[in-house]
GROMACS .gro file of C-alpha atoms in nm:
model
  435
    1MET     CA    1  -1.160   3.773   0.995
    2THR     CA    2  -0.962   4.012   1.198
    3LYS     CA    3  -1.146   4.320   1.323
    4LYS     CA    4  -1.052   4.638   1.144
    5LEU     CA    5  -1.062   4.915   1.406
    6TYR     CA    6  -0.821   5.167   1.253
    7LYS     CA    7  -0.626   5.208   1.570
    8GLU     CA    8  -0.362   5.407   1.383
    9ILE     CA    9  -0.633   5.673   1.335
   10PHE     CA   10  -0.839   5.612   1.652
   11PRO     CA   11  -0.575   5.524   1.921
   12TYR     CA   12  -0.834   5.603   2.196
   13SER     CA   13  -0.566   5.706   2.444
   14GLU     CA   14  -0.494   6.004   2.218
   15ILE     CA   15  -0.686   6.245   2.006
   16PRO     CA   16  -0.807   6.089   1.679
   17LYS     CA   17  -0.581   6.141   1.385
   18ILE     CA   18  -0.659   6.275   1.034
   19ALA     CA   19  -0.472   6.079   0.761
   20PHE     CA   20  -0.426   6.254   0.425
   21ASN     CA   21  -0.382   6.088   0.089
   22ASN     CA   22  -0.420   6.410  -0.124
   23VAL     CA   23  -0.677   6.245  -0.350
   24GLN     CA   24  -0.897   6.525  -0.480
   25ILE     CA   25  -1.263   6.451  -0.523
   26PRO     CA   26  -1.469   6.694  -0.738
   27MET     CA   27  -1.769   6.868  -0.588
   28ASP     CA   28  -2.094   6.757  -0.739
   29LEU     CA   29  -2.397   6.933  -0.585
   30PRO     CA   30  -2.715   6.748  -0.669
   31LYS     CA   31  -2.984   6.926  -0.867
   32GLU     CA   32  -3.208   6.906  -0.565
   33ILE     CA   33  -3.113   6.898  -0.193
   34TRP     CA   34  -3.335   6.890   0.117
   35ILE     CA   35  -3.351   6.859   0.490
   36THR     CA   36  -3.496   6.575   0.701
   37ASP     CA   37  -3.581   6.581   1.072
   38THR     CA   38  -3.484   6.360   1.353
   39THR     CA   39  -3.611   6.578   1.649
   40PHE     CA   40  -3.859   6.311   1.761
   41ARG     CA   41  -3.607   6.028   1.726
   42ASP     CA   42  -3.241   6.111   1.794
   43GLY     CA   43  -3.321   6.449   1.930
   44GLN     CA   44  -3.570   6.337   2.186
   45GLN     CA   45  -3.325   6.087   2.331
   46SER     CA   46  -3.122   6.376   2.476
   47MET     CA   47  -3.407   6.535   2.671
   48SER     CA   48  -3.696   6.445   2.891
   49SER     CA   49  -3.946   6.247   2.687
   50PHE     CA   50  -4.177   6.473   2.488
   51THR     CA   51  -4.551   6.468   2.550
   52VAL     CA   52  -4.793   6.383   2.266
   53GLU     CA   53  -4.899   6.748   2.266
   54GLN     CA   54  -4.541   6.876   2.240
   55ILE     CA   55  -4.459   6.635   1.949
   56VAL     CA   56  -4.771   6.746   1.764
   57ARG     CA   57  -4.702   7.111   1.816
   58LEU     CA   58  -4.335   7.078   1.708
   59TYR     CA   59  -4.447   6.883   1.399
   60GLU     CA   60  -4.686   7.168   1.317
   61TYR     CA   61  -4.398   7.413   1.357
   62LEU     CA   62  -4.191   7.205   1.110
   63HIS     CA   63  -4.474   7.222   0.864
   64GLU     CA   64  -4.513   7.598   0.913
   65LEU     CA   65  -4.139   7.653   0.868
   66ASP     CA   66  -4.139   7.441   0.548
   67ASN     CA   67  -4.448   7.634   0.430
   68GLY     CA   68  -4.511   7.399   0.136
   69SER     CA   69  -4.160   7.437  -0.003
   70GLY     CA   70  -4.073   7.070   0.037
   71VAL     CA   71  -3.729   7.165   0.165
   72ILE     CA   72  -3.800   7.006   0.509
   73ARG     CA   73  -3.906   6.678   0.346
   74GLN     CA   74  -3.946   6.419   0.619
   75SER     CA   75  -3.954   6.368   0.998
   76GLU     CA   76  -3.887   6.036   1.172
   77PHE     CA   77  -4.065   5.899   1.478
   78PHE     CA   78  -4.026   5.619   1.731
   79LEU     CA   79  -4.307   5.354   1.739
   80TYR     CA   80  -4.218   5.161   2.058
   81SER     CA   81  -4.451   5.300   2.322
   82ASP     CA   82  -4.826   5.373   2.325
   83LYS     CA   83  -4.729   5.737   2.356
   84ASP     CA   84  -4.501   5.716   2.051
   85ARG     CA   85  -4.778   5.560   1.844
   86LYS     CA   86  -5.040   5.806   1.973
   87ALA     CA   87  -4.819   6.094   1.870
   88VAL     CA   88  -4.773   5.951   1.516
   89GLU     CA   89  -5.147   5.899   1.483
   90GLU     CA   90  -5.220   6.256   1.586
   91CYS     CA   91  -4.959   6.394   1.344
   92MET     CA   92  -5.096   6.174   1.064
   93LYS     CA   93  -5.436   6.331   1.120
   94LYS     CA   94  -5.290   6.663   1.014
   95GLY     CA   95  -5.261   6.535   0.663
   96PHE     CA   96  -4.949   6.740   0.588
   97GLU     CA   97  -4.751   6.662   0.277
   98PHE     CA   98  -4.432   6.806   0.432
   99PRO     CA   99  -4.271   6.687   0.638
  100GLU     CA  100  -4.366   6.329   0.552
  101ILE     CA  101  -4.399   6.098   0.853
  102THR     CA  102  -4.148   5.813   0.857
  103SER     CA  103  -4.031   5.584   1.134
  104TRP     CA  104  -3.712   5.445   1.280
  105ILE     CA  105  -3.673   5.079   1.398
  106ARG     CA  106  -3.405   4.818   1.478
  107ALA     CA  107  -3.348   4.580   1.194
  108THR     CA  108  -3.572   4.308   1.332
  109LYS     CA  109  -3.897   4.148   1.213
  110ASN     CA  110  -4.082   4.238   1.538
  111ASP     CA  111  -3.997   4.607   1.493
  112LEU     CA  112  -4.097   4.588   1.126
  113GLN     CA  113  -4.438   4.468   1.234
  114LEU     CA  114  -4.490   4.799   1.417
  115VAL     CA  115  -4.432   4.987   1.090
  116LYS     CA  116  -4.677   4.759   0.905
  117ASN     CA  117  -4.937   4.814   1.177
  118MET     CA  118  -4.913   5.196   1.156
  119GLY     CA  119  -4.932   5.197   0.780
  120ILE     CA  120  -4.611   5.403   0.737
  121LYS     CA  121  -4.456   5.388   0.392
  122GLU     CA  122  -4.089   5.447   0.483
  123THR     CA  123  -3.881   5.340   0.782
  124GLY     CA  124  -3.527   5.373   0.899
  125LEU     CA  125  -3.355   5.040   0.963
  126LEU     CA  126  -3.058   5.046   1.200
  127MET     CA  127  -2.761   4.875   1.028
  128SER     CA  128  -2.440   4.916   1.239
  129CYS     CA  129  -2.149   4.886   1.003
  130SER     CA  130  -1.820   4.939   1.188
  131ASP     CA  131  -1.634   4.644   1.340
  132TYR     CA  132  -1.664   4.817   1.674
  133HIS     CA  133  -2.039   4.747   1.648
  134ILE     CA  134  -2.041   4.428   1.453
  135PHE     CA  135  -1.804   4.234   1.670
  136ASP     CA  136  -1.816   4.408   2.005
  137LYS     CA  137  -2.175   4.539   2.033
  138LEU     CA  138  -2.363   4.278   1.833
  139GLY     CA  139  -2.118   3.991   1.917
  140SER     CA  140  -2.142   3.869   1.556
  141ASN     CA  141  -1.943   3.875   1.234
  142ARG     CA  142  -1.967   4.059   0.909
  143GLU     CA  143  -2.124   3.777   0.706
  144ASP     CA  144  -2.404   3.701   0.946
  145VAL     CA  145  -2.477   4.071   1.018
  146MET     CA  146  -2.492   4.153   0.650
  147ARG     CA  147  -2.726   3.863   0.582
  148SER     CA  148  -2.967   3.977   0.861
  149TYR     CA  149  -2.962   4.332   0.727
  150LEU     CA  150  -3.045   4.224   0.376
  151ASP     CA  151  -3.322   3.986   0.499
  152ILE     CA  152  -3.502   4.262   0.692
  153ALA     CA  153  -3.458   4.507   0.405
  154GLU     CA  154  -3.615   4.257   0.163
  155ASP     CA  155  -3.896   4.187   0.416
  156ALA     CA  156  -3.977   4.560   0.415
  157LEU     CA  157  -3.962   4.584   0.037
  158SER     CA  158  -4.191   4.287  -0.006
  159ASN     CA  159  -4.447   4.470   0.209
  160GLY     CA  160  -4.420   4.787   0.000
  161ILE     CA  161  -4.223   4.968   0.271
  162LYS     CA  162  -3.923   5.181   0.159
  163PRO     CA  163  -3.619   5.099   0.367
  164ARG     CA  164  -3.388   5.381   0.476
  165CYS     CA  165  -3.076   5.196   0.590
  166HIS     CA  166  -2.892   5.375   0.868
  167LEU     CA  167  -2.529   5.279   0.830
  168GLU     CA  168  -2.432   5.346   1.191
  169ASP     CA  169  -2.067   5.449   1.268
  170ILE     CA  170  -1.973   5.475   0.899
  171THR     CA  171  -1.674   5.704   0.979
  172ARG     CA  172  -1.508   5.404   1.155
  173ALA     CA  173  -1.622   5.133   0.919
  174ASP     CA  174  -1.430   4.935   0.660
  175PHE     CA  175  -1.579   5.118   0.356
  176PHE     CA  176  -1.473   4.887   0.075
  177GLY     CA  177  -1.463   4.572   0.292
  178PHE     CA  178  -1.817   4.603   0.432
  179VAL     CA  179  -2.001   4.921   0.351
  180ILE     CA  180  -1.982   4.892  -0.034
  181PRO     CA  181  -2.060   4.521  -0.042
  182LEU     CA  182  -2.373   4.585   0.175
  183VAL     CA  183  -2.480   4.886  -0.029
  184THR     CA  184  -2.430   4.699  -0.353
  185GLU     CA  185  -2.669   4.420  -0.238
  186LEU     CA  186  -2.917   4.676  -0.118
  187MET     CA  187  -2.920   4.839  -0.463
  188LYS     CA  188  -2.986   4.498  -0.619
  189LEU     CA  189  -3.288   4.467  -0.395
  190SER     CA  190  -3.405   4.811  -0.515
  191GLN     CA  191  -3.397   4.686  -0.869
  192LYS     CA  192  -3.575   4.365  -0.783
  193TYR     CA  193  -3.869   4.531  -0.610
  194GLY     CA  194  -3.875   4.858  -0.805
  195ILE     CA  195  -3.851   5.062  -0.480
  196GLN     CA  196  -3.559   5.289  -0.416
  197VAL     CA  197  -3.372   5.184  -0.100
  198LYS     CA  198  -3.217   5.482   0.079
  199VAL     CA  199  -2.882   5.497   0.249
  200ARG     CA  200  -2.827   5.721   0.553
  201ALA     CA  201  -2.454   5.764   0.622
  202CYS     CA  202  -2.439   5.802   1.003
  203ASP     CA  203  -2.145   5.983   1.152
  204THR     CA  204  -2.229   5.848   1.494
  205LEU     CA  205  -1.937   5.993   1.686
  206GLY     CA  206  -1.888   6.306   1.480
  207LEU     CA  207  -1.553   6.181   1.341
  208GLY     CA  208  -1.612   6.283   0.981
  209VAL     CA  209  -1.398   6.560   0.841
  210PRO     CA  210  -1.494   6.786   0.543
  211TYR     CA  211  -1.146   6.840   0.388
  212ASN     CA  212  -1.066   6.704   0.051
  213GLY     CA  213  -0.762   6.478   0.031
  214VAL     CA  214  -0.839   6.281   0.352
  215GLU     CA  215  -0.838   5.906   0.375
  216LEU     CA  216  -1.137   5.686   0.445
  217PRO     CA  217  -1.314   5.621   0.673
  218ARG     CA  218  -1.322   5.983   0.801
  219SER     CA  219  -1.353   6.165   0.471
  220VAL     CA  220  -1.703   6.302   0.411
  221PRO     CA  221  -1.630   6.377   0.043
  222ALA     CA  222  -1.492   6.027  -0.007
  223ILE     CA  223  -1.790   5.855   0.171
  224ILE     CA  224  -2.045   6.038  -0.036
  225ASN     CA  225  -1.860   5.999  -0.363
  226GLY     CA  226  -1.793   5.633  -0.290
  227LEU     CA  227  -2.152   5.553  -0.212
  228ARG     CA  228  -2.247   5.694  -0.554
  229THR     CA  229  -1.955   5.572  -0.775
  230HIS     CA  230  -1.882   5.235  -0.605
  231GLY     CA  231  -2.212   5.157  -0.445
  232GLY     CA  232  -2.439   5.277  -0.721
  233VAL     CA  233  -2.656   5.482  -0.487
  234PRO     CA  234  -2.821   5.780  -0.658
  235SER     CA  235  -2.788   6.121  -0.494
  236GLU     CA  236  -3.155   6.138  -0.404
  237ALA     CA  237  -3.116   5.818  -0.198
  238ILE     CA  238  -2.820   5.943   0.004
  239GLU     CA  239  -2.865   6.122   0.336
  240TRP     CA  240  -2.604   6.240   0.594
  241HIS     CA  241  -2.661   6.219   0.967
  242GLY     CA  242  -2.393   6.384   1.172
  243HIS     CA  243  -2.308   6.460   1.537
  244ASN     CA  244  -2.119   6.754   1.674
  245ASP     CA  245  -1.848   6.589   1.891
  246PHE     CA  246  -1.571   6.774   1.713
  247TYR     CA  247  -1.752   7.097   1.635
  248SER     CA  248  -1.790   6.995   1.268
  249VAL     CA  249  -2.148   6.891   1.229
  250VAL     CA  250  -2.272   7.185   1.015
  251THR     CA  251  -1.965   7.188   0.795
  252ASN     CA  252  -1.977   6.811   0.749
  253THR     CA  253  -2.344   6.813   0.667
  254THR     CA  254  -2.304   7.085   0.416
  255THR     CA  255  -2.008   6.905   0.265
  256SER     CA  256  -2.228   6.595   0.216
  257TRP     CA  257  -2.450   6.813   0.000
  258LEU     CA  258  -2.162   6.952  -0.200
  259TYR     CA  259  -2.023   6.611  -0.285
  260GLY     CA  260  -2.345   6.451  -0.399
  261GLY     CA  261  -2.585   6.361  -0.125
  262SER     CA  262  -2.935   6.514  -0.143
  263GLY     CA  263  -3.049   6.465   0.217
  264ALA     CA  264  -2.928   6.642   0.537
  265ASN     CA  265  -3.071   6.486   0.854
  266CYS     CA  266  -3.107   6.734   1.140
  267ALA     CA  267  -3.284   6.811   1.468
  268LEU     CA  268  -3.434   7.137   1.590
  269LEU     CA  269  -3.178   7.337   1.789
  270GLY     CA  270  -2.930   7.054   1.731
  271ILE     CA  271  -3.057   6.842   2.020
  272GLY     CA  272  -2.940   6.485   2.022
  273GLU     CA  273  -2.698   6.236   2.173
  274ARG     CA  274  -2.397   6.386   2.352
  275THR     CA  275  -2.306   6.706   2.170
  276GLY     CA  276  -2.608   6.685   1.952
  277ASN     CA  277  -2.721   6.650   1.592
  278CYS     CA  278  -2.695   6.902   1.316
  279PRO     CA  279  -2.922   7.196   1.397
  280LEU     CA  280  -3.208   7.207   1.151
  281GLU     CA  281  -3.225   7.586   1.154
  282ALA     CA  282  -2.854   7.601   1.065
  283MET     CA  283  -2.915   7.396   0.747
  284VAL     CA  284  -3.208   7.609   0.651
  285PHE     CA  285  -2.955   7.896   0.634
  286GLU     CA  286  -2.700   7.673   0.459
  287TYR     CA  287  -2.963   7.566   0.207
  288GLY     CA  288  -3.038   7.940   0.137
  289GLN     CA  289  -2.674   8.028   0.090
  290ILE     CA  290  -2.596   7.731  -0.141
  291THR     CA  291  -2.904   7.750  -0.357
  292GLY     CA  292  -2.952   8.124  -0.346
  293THR     CA  293  -3.320   8.083  -0.231
  294THR     CA  294  -3.514   7.978   0.070
  295LYS     CA  295  -3.811   7.921  -0.157
  296ASN     CA  296  -4.122   8.005   0.040
  297MET     CA  297  -4.000   7.879   0.376
  298ASN     CA  298  -4.115   8.091   0.665
  299LEU     CA  299  -3.796   8.150   0.864
  300LYS     CA  300  -3.976   8.360   1.132
  301VAL     CA  301  -4.104   8.027   1.262
  302ILE     CA  302  -3.755   7.951   1.378
  303THR     CA  303  -3.797   8.220   1.647
  304ASP     CA  304  -4.136   8.069   1.746
  305ILE     CA  305  -3.975   7.724   1.778
  306ALA     CA  306  -3.696   7.856   2.001
  307GLU     CA  307  -3.945   8.034   2.225
  308TYR     CA  308  -4.159   7.718   2.242
  309PHE     CA  309  -3.867   7.511   2.353
  310GLN     CA  310  -3.777   7.763   2.625
  311LYS     CA  311  -4.127   7.841   2.759
  312GLU     CA  312  -4.311   7.512   2.713
  313MET     CA  313  -4.035   7.259   2.744
  314ASN     CA  314  -3.802   7.430   2.988
  315TYR     CA  315  -3.508   7.399   2.750
  316GLU     CA  316  -3.226   7.642   2.803
  317ILE     CA  317  -3.072   7.772   2.474
  318PRO     CA  318  -2.723   7.915   2.521
  319GLN     CA  319  -2.761   8.288   2.470
  320ARG     CA  320  -2.511   8.321   2.184
  321THR     CA  321  -2.642   8.026   1.977
  322PRO     CA  322  -2.670   8.148   1.612
  323PHE     CA  323  -3.021   8.229   1.499
  324VAL     CA  324  -3.197   8.111   1.810
  325GLY     CA  325  -3.004   8.237   2.115
  326SER     CA  326  -3.141   8.541   2.296
  327GLU     CA  327  -2.821   8.737   2.226
  328PHE     CA  328  -2.713   8.602   1.884
  329ASN     CA  329  -2.761   8.952   1.733
  330VAL     CA  330  -2.697   9.161   2.043
  331THR     CA  331  -2.407   9.403   2.026
  332ARG     CA  332  -2.223   9.522   2.338
  333ALA     CA  333  -1.909   9.702   2.219
  334GLY     CA  334  -1.958  10.078   2.197
  335ILE     CA  335  -1.774  10.111   1.868
  336HIS     CA  336  -2.000   9.847   1.717
  337ALA     CA  337  -2.301  10.026   1.851
  338ASP     CA  338  -2.190  10.348   1.686
  339GLY     CA  339  -2.154  10.152   1.355
  340ILE     CA  340  -2.509  10.011   1.396
  341LEU     CA  341  -2.637  10.370   1.452
  342LYS     CA  342  -2.491  10.475   1.120
  343ASN     CA  343  -2.588  10.166   0.922
  344GLU     CA  344  -2.722   9.849   1.084
  345GLU     CA  345  -2.563   9.641   0.804
  346ILE     CA  346  -2.218   9.727   0.932
  347TYR     CA  347  -2.244   9.488   1.229
  348ASN     CA  348  -2.558   9.282   1.143
  349ALA     CA  349  -2.500   9.013   0.877
  350PHE     CA  350  -2.861   9.005   0.754
  351ASP     CA  351  -3.193   9.173   0.832
  352THR     CA  352  -3.263   8.968   1.139
  353GLU     CA  353  -3.591   9.153   1.206
  354LYS     CA  354  -3.735   9.084   0.858
  355ILE     CA  355  -3.615   8.726   0.831
  356LEU     CA  356  -3.641   8.595   1.190
  357ASN     CA  357  -3.861   8.857   1.360
  358ARG     CA  358  -3.554   8.934   1.572
  359PRO     CA  359  -3.453   9.303   1.555
  360SER     CA  360  -3.087   9.381   1.613
  361ILE     CA  361  -3.035   9.488   1.978
  362VAL     CA  362  -2.758   9.671   2.160
  363ALA     CA  363  -2.691   9.564   2.516
  364VAL     CA  364  -2.612   9.859   2.740
  365ASN     CA  365  -2.313   9.829   2.984
  366GLU     CA  366  -2.030  10.056   3.104
  367TYR     CA  367  -1.870  10.053   2.758
  368SER     CA  368  -2.179  10.144   2.554
  369GLY     CA  369  -2.158  10.525   2.560
  370MET     CA  370  -2.412  10.757   2.403
  371ALA     CA  371  -2.407  10.557   2.078
  372GLY     CA  372  -2.490  10.235   2.252
  373ILE     CA  373  -2.791  10.381   2.437
  374ALA     CA  374  -2.917  10.548   2.120
  375ALA     CA  375  -2.879  10.214   1.932
  376TRP     CA  376  -3.065  10.032   2.205
  377VAL     CA  377  -3.355  10.276   2.194
  378ASN     CA  378  -3.381  10.245   1.813
  379GLY     CA  379  -3.368   9.867   1.822
  380TYR     CA  380  -3.592   9.807   2.122
  381PHE     CA  381  -3.862  10.051   2.004
  382LYS     CA  382  -3.813   9.957   1.635
  383LEU     CA  383  -3.764  10.321   1.532
  384LYS     CA  384  -3.700  10.369   1.161
  385ASP     CA  385  -3.569  10.646   0.938
  386ASP     CA  386  -3.652  10.998   1.070
  387ALA     CA  387  -3.787  10.859   1.394
  388LYS     CA  388  -3.454  10.713   1.496
  389ILE     CA  389  -3.266  10.872   1.790
  390ASP     CA  390  -2.921  11.013   1.725
  391LYS     CA  391  -2.635  10.964   1.966
  392ARG     CA  392  -2.602  11.340   1.997
  393ASP     CA  393  -2.961  11.383   2.116
  394PRO     CA  394  -2.940  11.570   2.448
  395ARG     CA  395  -3.222  11.355   2.594
  396ILE     CA  396  -2.970  11.066   2.598
  397VAL     CA  397  -2.746  11.251   2.846
  398PRO     CA  398  -2.946  11.183   3.165
  399ILE     CA  399  -2.982  10.820   3.070
  400LYS     CA  400  -2.605  10.792   3.012
  401LYS     CA  401  -2.550  10.961   3.348
  402TRP     CA  402  -2.768  10.713   3.523
  403VAL     CA  403  -2.587  10.423   3.353
  404ASP     CA  404  -2.248  10.560   3.456
  405GLU     CA  405  -2.363  10.591   3.816
  406GLN     CA  406  -2.471  10.229   3.820
  407TYR     CA  407  -2.122  10.101   3.730
  408GLU     CA  408  -1.946  10.353   3.953
  409SER     CA  409  -2.141  10.204   4.234
  410GLY     CA  410  -2.011   9.859   4.159
  411ARG     CA  411  -2.268   9.710   3.919
  412THR     CA  412  -2.129   9.425   3.699
  413THR     CA  413  -2.431   9.319   3.496
  414VAL     CA  414  -2.579   9.471   3.183
  415ILE     CA  415  -2.862   9.717   3.219
  416ARG     CA  416  -3.186   9.530   3.184
  417ASN     CA  417  -3.436   9.615   2.912
  418GLU     CA  418  -3.703   9.699   3.164
  419GLU     CA  419  -3.471   9.950   3.339
  420LEU     CA  420  -3.387  10.123   3.006
  421LYS     CA  421  -3.748  10.128   2.893
  422GLU     CA  422  -3.843  10.318   3.212
  423LEU     CA  423  -3.562  10.565   3.150
  424ALA     CA  424  -3.659  10.607   2.783
  425ASP     CA  425  -4.016  10.665   2.886
  426GLN     CA  426  -3.915  10.936   3.126
  427TYR     CA  427  -3.646  11.122   2.928
  428LEU     CA  428  -3.726  11.049   2.566
  429PHE     CA  429  -4.097  11.004   2.528
  430ASN     CA  430  -4.221  11.215   2.821
  431ILE     CA  431  -4.480  10.963   2.933
  432GLU     CA  432  -4.490  11.098   3.279
  433GLU     CA  433  -4.545  11.456   3.155
  434SER     CA  434  -4.835  11.346   2.928
  435LYS     CA  435  -5.035  11.194   3.212
   0.00000   0.00000   0.00000
């Protein structure tokens, strides 16, 4: 048959198009939603290879973040190298219920043998489903590819292994010509073996869009709804895996929840191919906003994870990255600092200190004024209630004078915390006088 490449939507020499059909699909949030992790699979492919020790520590962090809630349900691992298998063995020794250890393999019998050898109960199976992949990457055709996918899925099922079928490049695939026929056959295998086959919808190039009334194959609502209504896949067996090529990964992933998929596949800090995967920490916050609870997850561990990536793995987190960047809750504008002095809630969206162990901080520069310096002191030294310093406190004046002189002399950078601490010790807390 002729390849279906949707060139009217993906002309390649131009920006991709969004085609609207104005078909409105109702939201249908599942009774239960959760997060799965791909840090050690897709995420690791974007960085220097993790050591066994790093994998184990990050797996422990995921467990600590989940804190027995079951929200962070699974984590997937490679099995190809001795190091990969050693890391899985060490993580298995922990005996954690959450996140459950699963694997990822290509849809081949040799790879499936690795899963059998490790005694893993669920594995991802790569099933590329767009004609870009079927014809051009695999050099095959739809019939032969589908047959091979179904054969390996049945092989897994016959060995008591739950297949999680990764429908690669689903946002460029012929949904009703290939995806639904494949998924329909996979659901028949589920019934035959009494084991629920899972379907992971993989937005490999981040081309999915969250808007209602968009045509397939780019519509996230239509994909999730179609898998359920036309493919017969239950919500708990549907998982979304997105990339951030068009800045839509968090919105698309959340949309997959809202339209009936239970699983959201993510990576810590959003690491992954090209622009990365969906940040796991972002979906923890999305989960809390949608459900109204974070259960007993320990969100302070998110800060520990960010620090570990920076200190132990030499990973540079952009300073303004939400929740994990060093300046995500740092205020610079003087008028904002004045607002924070009066009520932190004015310019801080939530209690970052209580939830993430990250107190709201004001950066001091030439625009900060007395209010900015007072706000920095209160934030840095965690002063509360009657102990807080007011912007009219005369002890702030010499600090403000010193800051002004710095910028009058040509300084262009913010005042470092160490410099301000020394000034605060001298003028506010009289450390020198008490010696």
